[in-house]
Amino acid sequence: MSDPKLDGLVIPKHVGIIMDGNGRWAKKRALPRSVGHRFGAQNFRKITRYISNVGVEVLTLYAFSTENWKRPKEEVGALMKLFHQYLKDSLKDFRDDDIKVVFIGDKSAFDPQLVKLIQETEEVAKDRKGMQLNIAMNYGSRAEIVRAVKSICKDVAENNKDIDSITEADISDRLYTGGLPDPDLIIRTGGEFRLSNFLLYQSAYSEFYSTDVLWPDFNDLEFNKAVIEYNRRNRRFGGV
Ligand code: FPP
């Protein structure tokens, strides 16, 4: 069920989104930042379904970074509450769309109830055949690369391997996204032009799209604009 507005366009296989601007969205309305996150979370659910319907195969959403713990305690608490609530709701919601939900990042830092919810969500979704939704939570790309390097070192030491046999694939296979295609398109809402420790290794040849639209306002039309722009890009992957 694709959107006719995207007819004839190449749909990126893997899309990453940095969902930025919830705080500013709330500030513009003289509301607490937590309300911005609530609207952001509602949007997360809506846009995920839309993106799955247009035929994207993998969607990776940056929900909480390893650096986000530095935010005020109340804000972190409000975000954790939202994660609980939305994971409960989305268990059903995403089943209808056959979306396979996977969490990437270090889950061990979350409270045991949330960890349980994460495991349940992954378990019920594991055999689904639709779009794979990676939710990056307590995710940081540098930590992800260190984790991959440690795993390679262990393999080399335990199996007496030749260091010169290590390949790029050895690293990418050990990232949380191992086995998935690299992101074709990375969208950042909220107007900034940086990756903020998101998919650093995987994004070597990703097309980057930044929009001033704040995350709670990012809708299907805005997503279509990103796909149209993506289709204007000339991807050369280092060639001519
Ligand atoms: C960035 O906006 C947003 C976040 C740090 C949180 C993103 C989380 C959601 C949208 C909730 C949805 C996720 C799930 C899994 C339910 P910001 O606070 O940095 O905004 P600002 O730059 O305007 O301050």
Tab-separated table of C-alpha atoms and ligand atoms in Angstrom:
chain	number	residue	atom	x	y	z
A	1	MET	CA	0.000	0.000	0.000
A	2	SER	CA	2.391	2.666	-1.235
A	3	ASP	CA	1.619	6.384	-1.327
A	4	PRO	CA	0.802	7.399	-4.951
A	5	LYS	CA	2.841	10.584	-4.359
A	6	LEU	CA	5.934	8.383	-4.307
A	7	ASP	CA	5.074	6.520	-7.533
A	8	GLY	CA	8.100	6.031	-9.750
A	9	LEU	CA	10.563	7.012	-7.024
A	10	VAL	CA	13.246	4.800	-5.530
A	11	ILE	CA	12.291	4.007	-1.947
A	12	PRO	CA	15.372	3.811	0.305
A	13	LYS	CA	15.745	0.321	1.759
A	14	HIS	CA	17.068	1.471	5.127
A	15	VAL	CA	16.153	4.829	6.645
A	16	GLY	CA	17.569	6.222	9.898
A	17	ILE	CA	15.870	9.078	11.730
A	18	ILE	CA	17.266	11.370	14.422
A	19	MET	CA	14.056	12.542	16.075
A	20	ASP	CA	15.086	15.979	17.333
A	21	GLY	CA	13.106	19.026	18.427
A	22	ASN	CA	10.561	17.778	20.981
A	23	GLY	CA	11.811	20.277	23.564
A	24	ARG	CA	11.644	23.260	21.211
A	25	TRP	CA	8.221	22.197	19.997
A	26	ALA	CA	6.963	22.325	23.598
A	27	LYS	CA	8.775	25.596	24.366
A	28	LYS	CA	7.093	27.318	21.411
A	29	ARG	CA	3.779	26.442	23.055
A	30	ALA	CA	4.897	27.353	26.592
A	31	LEU	CA	4.534	23.686	27.589
A	32	PRO	CA	6.918	21.504	29.616
A	33	ARG	CA	9.506	19.561	27.604
A	34	SER	CA	7.880	16.312	28.710
A	35	VAL	CA	4.755	17.266	26.746
A	36	GLY	CA	6.939	17.663	23.655
A	37	HIS	CA	8.227	14.136	24.211
A	38	ARG	CA	4.651	12.862	24.576
A	39	PHE	CA	3.698	14.344	21.202
A	40	GLY	CA	6.981	13.048	19.821
A	41	ALA	CA	6.121	9.555	20.990
A	42	GLN	CA	2.664	9.741	19.381
A	43	ASN	CA	4.339	10.762	16.178
A	44	PHE	CA	6.843	7.905	16.445
A	45	ARG	CA	3.960	5.468	16.244
A	46	LYS	CA	2.167	7.200	13.367
A	47	ILE	CA	5.195	7.794	11.159
A	48	THR	CA	6.541	4.278	11.704
A	49	ARG	CA	3.344	2.841	10.281
A	50	TYR	CA	3.443	5.210	7.314
A	51	ILE	CA	7.080	4.408	6.530
A	52	SER	CA	6.357	0.696	6.713
A	53	ASN	CA	3.444	1.154	4.310
A	54	VAL	CA	5.541	2.880	1.642
A	55	GLY	CA	7.885	-0.114	1.456
A	56	VAL	CA	10.951	0.807	3.483
A	57	GLU	CA	12.561	-2.451	4.651
A	58	VAL	CA	14.479	-1.221	7.700
A	59	LEU	CA	13.799	1.859	9.828
A	60	THR	CA	16.202	2.829	12.609
A	61	LEU	CA	14.944	5.469	15.036
A	62	TYR	CA	17.184	7.219	17.551
A	63	ALA	CA	15.040	7.327	20.695
A	64	PHE	CA	17.585	7.709	23.501
A	65	SER	CA	21.329	8.164	23.288
A	66	THR	CA	24.017	7.145	25.770
A	67	GLU	CA	24.441	10.912	26.365
A	68	ASN	CA	20.738	11.568	27.097
A	69	TRP	CA	21.180	10.360	30.705
A	70	LYS	CA	22.815	13.758	31.323
A	71	ARG	CA	19.427	15.489	31.029
A	72	PRO	CA	17.587	16.610	34.181
A	73	LYS	CA	16.268	13.695	36.245
A	74	GLU	CA	12.617	14.664	35.666
A	75	GLU	CA	13.079	14.679	31.895
A	76	VAL	CA	14.814	11.278	31.869
A	77	GLY	CA	12.027	9.962	34.128
A	78	ALA	CA	9.335	11.296	31.786
A	79	LEU	CA	11.052	9.658	28.801
A	80	MET	CA	11.311	6.303	30.616
A	81	LYS	CA	7.596	6.496	31.461
A	82	LEU	CA	6.807	7.119	27.802
A	83	PHE	CA	8.938	4.166	26.726
A	84	HIS	CA	7.008	1.902	29.131
A	85	GLN	CA	3.670	3.151	27.889
A	86	TYR	CA	4.475	3.074	24.192
A	87	LEU	CA	6.073	-0.331	24.299
A	88	LYS	CA	2.917	-1.697	25.870
A	89	ASP	CA	0.706	-0.055	23.231
A	90	SER	CA	2.920	-0.821	20.296
A	91	LEU	CA	2.927	-4.519	21.114
A	92	LYS	CA	-0.500	-4.588	19.543
A	93	ASP	CA	-0.160	-1.708	17.150
A	94	PHE	CA	2.845	-3.039	15.331
A	95	ARG	CA	1.466	-6.557	15.175
A	96	ASP	CA	-1.256	-5.304	12.814
A	97	ASP	CA	1.413	-3.946	10.477
A	98	ASP	CA	3.634	-7.034	10.737
A	99	ILE	CA	6.499	-4.797	11.926
A	100	LYS	CA	9.478	-6.601	13.453
A	101	VAL	CA	10.659	-4.581	16.439
A	102	VAL	CA	14.283	-4.827	17.535
A	103	PHE	CA	16.067	-2.724	20.166
A	104	ILE	CA	19.625	-1.644	19.581
A	105	GLY	CA	21.867	-0.276	22.302
A	106	ASP	CA	22.838	-1.275	25.830
A	107	LYS	CA	19.568	-2.385	27.388
A	108	SER	CA	21.150	-3.398	30.687
A	109	ALA	CA	20.990	0.188	32.023
A	110	PHE	CA	17.172	0.304	32.000
A	111	ASP	CA	15.028	-0.700	34.951
A	112	PRO	CA	14.163	-4.419	35.007
A	113	GLN	CA	10.499	-3.818	34.111
A	114	LEU	CA	11.464	-1.920	30.991
A	115	VAL	CA	14.028	-4.578	30.077
A	116	LYS	CA	11.273	-7.192	30.400
A	117	LEU	CA	8.953	-5.152	28.173
A	118	ILE	CA	11.725	-4.786	25.608
A	119	GLN	CA	12.330	-8.548	25.625
A	120	GLU	CA	8.616	-9.301	25.310
A	121	THR	CA	8.256	-6.851	22.437
A	122	GLU	CA	11.167	-8.444	20.580
A	123	GLU	CA	9.952	-11.962	21.323
A	124	VAL	CA	6.418	-11.499	19.963
A	125	ALA	CA	7.781	-9.723	16.880
A	126	LYS	CA	10.664	-12.010	16.009
A	127	ASP	CA	8.977	-13.990	13.210
A	128	ARG	CA	7.295	-11.034	11.549
A	129	LYS	CA	8.007	-10.525	7.881
A	130	GLY	CA	7.315	-6.797	7.497
A	131	MET	CA	9.590	-3.823	8.001
A	132	GLN	CA	12.275	-4.160	10.684
A	133	LEU	CA	12.045	-1.305	13.156
A	134	ASN	CA	15.246	-0.775	15.120
A	135	ILE	CA	14.653	1.410	18.153
A	136	ALA	CA	17.981	2.795	19.336
A	137	MET	CA	17.785	3.134	23.107
A	138	ASN	CA	20.789	3.853	25.295
A	139	TYR	CA	22.562	3.706	21.964
A	140	GLY	CA	25.864	5.339	21.109
A	141	SER	CA	27.742	4.513	17.960
A	142	ARG	CA	31.219	4.830	19.460
A	143	ALA	CA	30.287	2.379	22.238
A	144	GLU	CA	28.851	0.095	19.546
A	145	ILE	CA	32.163	0.160	17.640
A	146	VAL	CA	34.157	-0.527	20.840
A	147	ARG	CA	31.880	-3.507	21.522
A	148	ALA	CA	32.568	-4.842	18.020
A	149	VAL	CA	36.326	-4.356	18.403
A	150	LYS	CA	36.316	-6.202	21.745
A	151	SER	CA	34.454	-9.100	20.164
A	152	ILE	CA	37.030	-9.272	17.341
A	153	CYS	CA	39.937	-9.163	19.843
A	154	LYS	CA	38.351	-12.014	21.772
A	155	ASP	CA	37.955	-14.044	18.590
A	156	VAL	CA	41.563	-13.361	17.552
A	157	ALA	CA	42.918	-14.291	21.001
A	158	GLU	CA	40.791	-17.381	21.529
A	159	ASN	CA	41.162	-18.785	18.035
A	160	ASN	CA	44.731	-17.691	17.420
A	161	LYS	CA	43.704	-15.742	14.309
A	162	ASP	CA	45.896	-13.629	12.067
A	163	ILE	CA	45.211	-9.915	12.675
A	164	ASP	CA	45.663	-9.211	8.966
A	165	SER	CA	42.656	-11.391	8.231
A	166	ILE	CA	40.307	-8.854	9.899
A	167	THR	CA	37.994	-7.242	7.356
A	168	GLU	CA	35.459	-4.401	7.287
A	169	ALA	CA	32.757	-7.052	7.293
A	170	ASP	CA	34.091	-8.382	10.610
A	171	ILE	CA	33.281	-5.008	12.117
A	172	SER	CA	29.925	-4.415	10.431
A	173	ASP	CA	28.720	-7.937	11.261
A	174	ARG	CA	29.363	-7.253	14.948
A	175	LEU	CA	27.452	-3.970	15.076
A	176	TYR	CA	23.869	-4.022	16.351
A	177	THR	CA	22.811	-3.687	12.714
A	178	GLY	CA	24.871	-6.721	11.621
A	179	GLY	CA	23.318	-8.447	8.610
A	180	LEU	CA	21.221	-5.416	7.642
A	181	PRO	CA	21.914	-3.113	4.697
A	182	ASP	CA	23.623	0.174	5.602
A	183	PRO	CA	21.249	3.139	5.861
A	184	ASP	CA	20.589	4.755	2.472
A	185	LEU	CA	19.054	7.864	3.966
A	186	ILE	CA	19.462	9.514	7.359
A	187	ILE	CA	16.904	12.152	8.249
A	188	ARG	CA	17.403	14.628	11.074
A	189	THR	CA	14.528	16.813	12.223
A	190	GLY	CA	15.002	20.017	14.223
A	191	GLY	CA	17.418	21.743	11.853
A	192	GLU	CA	20.851	20.540	12.996
A	193	PHE	CA	23.433	19.043	10.621
A	194	ARG	CA	25.180	16.425	12.723
A	195	LEU	CA	25.008	12.698	13.410
A	196	SER	CA	25.273	12.954	17.211
A	197	ASN	CA	26.873	9.505	17.636
A	198	PHE	CA	24.242	7.746	15.465
A	199	LEU	CA	25.241	4.916	13.068
A	200	LEU	CA	28.731	6.366	12.485
A	201	TYR	CA	30.230	3.269	10.856
A	202	GLN	CA	27.094	2.357	8.924
A	203	SER	CA	26.525	5.845	7.484
A	204	ALA	CA	29.775	6.084	5.465
A	205	TYR	CA	27.752	6.455	2.242
A	206	SER	CA	24.327	7.429	3.559
A	207	GLU	CA	22.561	10.449	2.133
A	208	PHE	CA	21.918	12.996	4.891
A	209	TYR	CA	18.712	15.043	4.953
A	210	SER	CA	18.111	17.745	7.523
A	211	THR	CA	14.824	19.574	7.953
A	212	ASP	CA	13.853	22.463	10.240
A	213	VAL	CA	10.576	20.708	11.002
A	214	LEU	CA	10.489	19.697	14.680
A	215	TRP	CA	9.929	15.999	15.364
A	216	PRO	CA	6.301	16.187	16.616
A	217	ASP	CA	5.394	17.962	13.332
A	218	PHE	CA	7.252	15.565	11.043
A	219	ASN	CA	4.523	13.806	9.055
A	220	ASP	CA	3.997	11.729	5.899
A	221	LEU	CA	4.326	14.795	3.638
A	222	GLU	CA	7.653	15.717	5.233
A	223	PHE	CA	8.861	12.143	4.843
A	224	ASN	CA	7.855	12.234	1.164
A	225	LYS	CA	9.923	15.433	0.725
A	226	ALA	CA	12.956	13.578	2.099
A	227	VAL	CA	12.401	10.695	-0.347
A	228	ILE	CA	12.006	13.125	-3.266
A	229	GLU	CA	15.275	14.839	-2.289
A	230	TYR	CA	16.940	11.428	-1.902
A	231	ASN	CA	15.946	10.651	-5.484
A	232	ARG	CA	17.732	13.815	-6.672
A	233	ARG	CA	21.023	12.730	-5.134
A	234	ASN	CA	23.685	11.123	-7.270
A	235	ARG	CA	25.077	8.306	-5.172
A	236	ARG	CA	28.564	7.397	-6.332
A	237	PHE	CA	29.930	5.429	-3.351
A	238	GLY	CA	33.394	6.830	-4.058
A	239	GLY	CA	33.229	6.106	-7.804
A	240	VAL	CA	32.684	8.609	-10.630
B	1	FPP	C1	15.121	14.929	20.980
B	1	FPP	O1	14.415	16.111	21.201
B	1	FPP	C2	14.327	13.799	21.367
B	1	FPP	C3	14.670	12.874	22.318
B	1	FPP	C4	15.906	12.928	23.093
B	1	FPP	C5	13.745	11.799	22.659
B	1	FPP	C6	13.164	11.101	21.471
B	1	FPP	C7	12.102	10.258	21.949
B	1	FPP	C8	10.876	10.212	21.432
B	1	FPP	C9	10.436	10.967	20.267
B	1	FPP	C10	9.928	9.318	22.085
B	1	FPP	C11	9.532	8.214	21.138
B	1	FPP	C12	10.199	6.973	21.294
B	1	FPP	C13	9.616	5.841	21.728
B	1	FPP	C14	10.352	4.564	21.614
B	1	FPP	C15	8.272	5.818	22.327
B	1	FPP	P1	15.050	17.197	22.173
B	1	FPP	O2	14.504	16.971	23.536
B	1	FPP	O3	16.537	17.140	22.087
B	1	FPP	O4	14.505	18.519	21.562
B	1	FPP	P2	15.227	19.947	21.563
B	1	FPP	O5	16.469	19.800	20.711
B	1	FPP	O6	14.208	20.837	20.931
B	1	FPP	O7	15.510	20.289	22.990
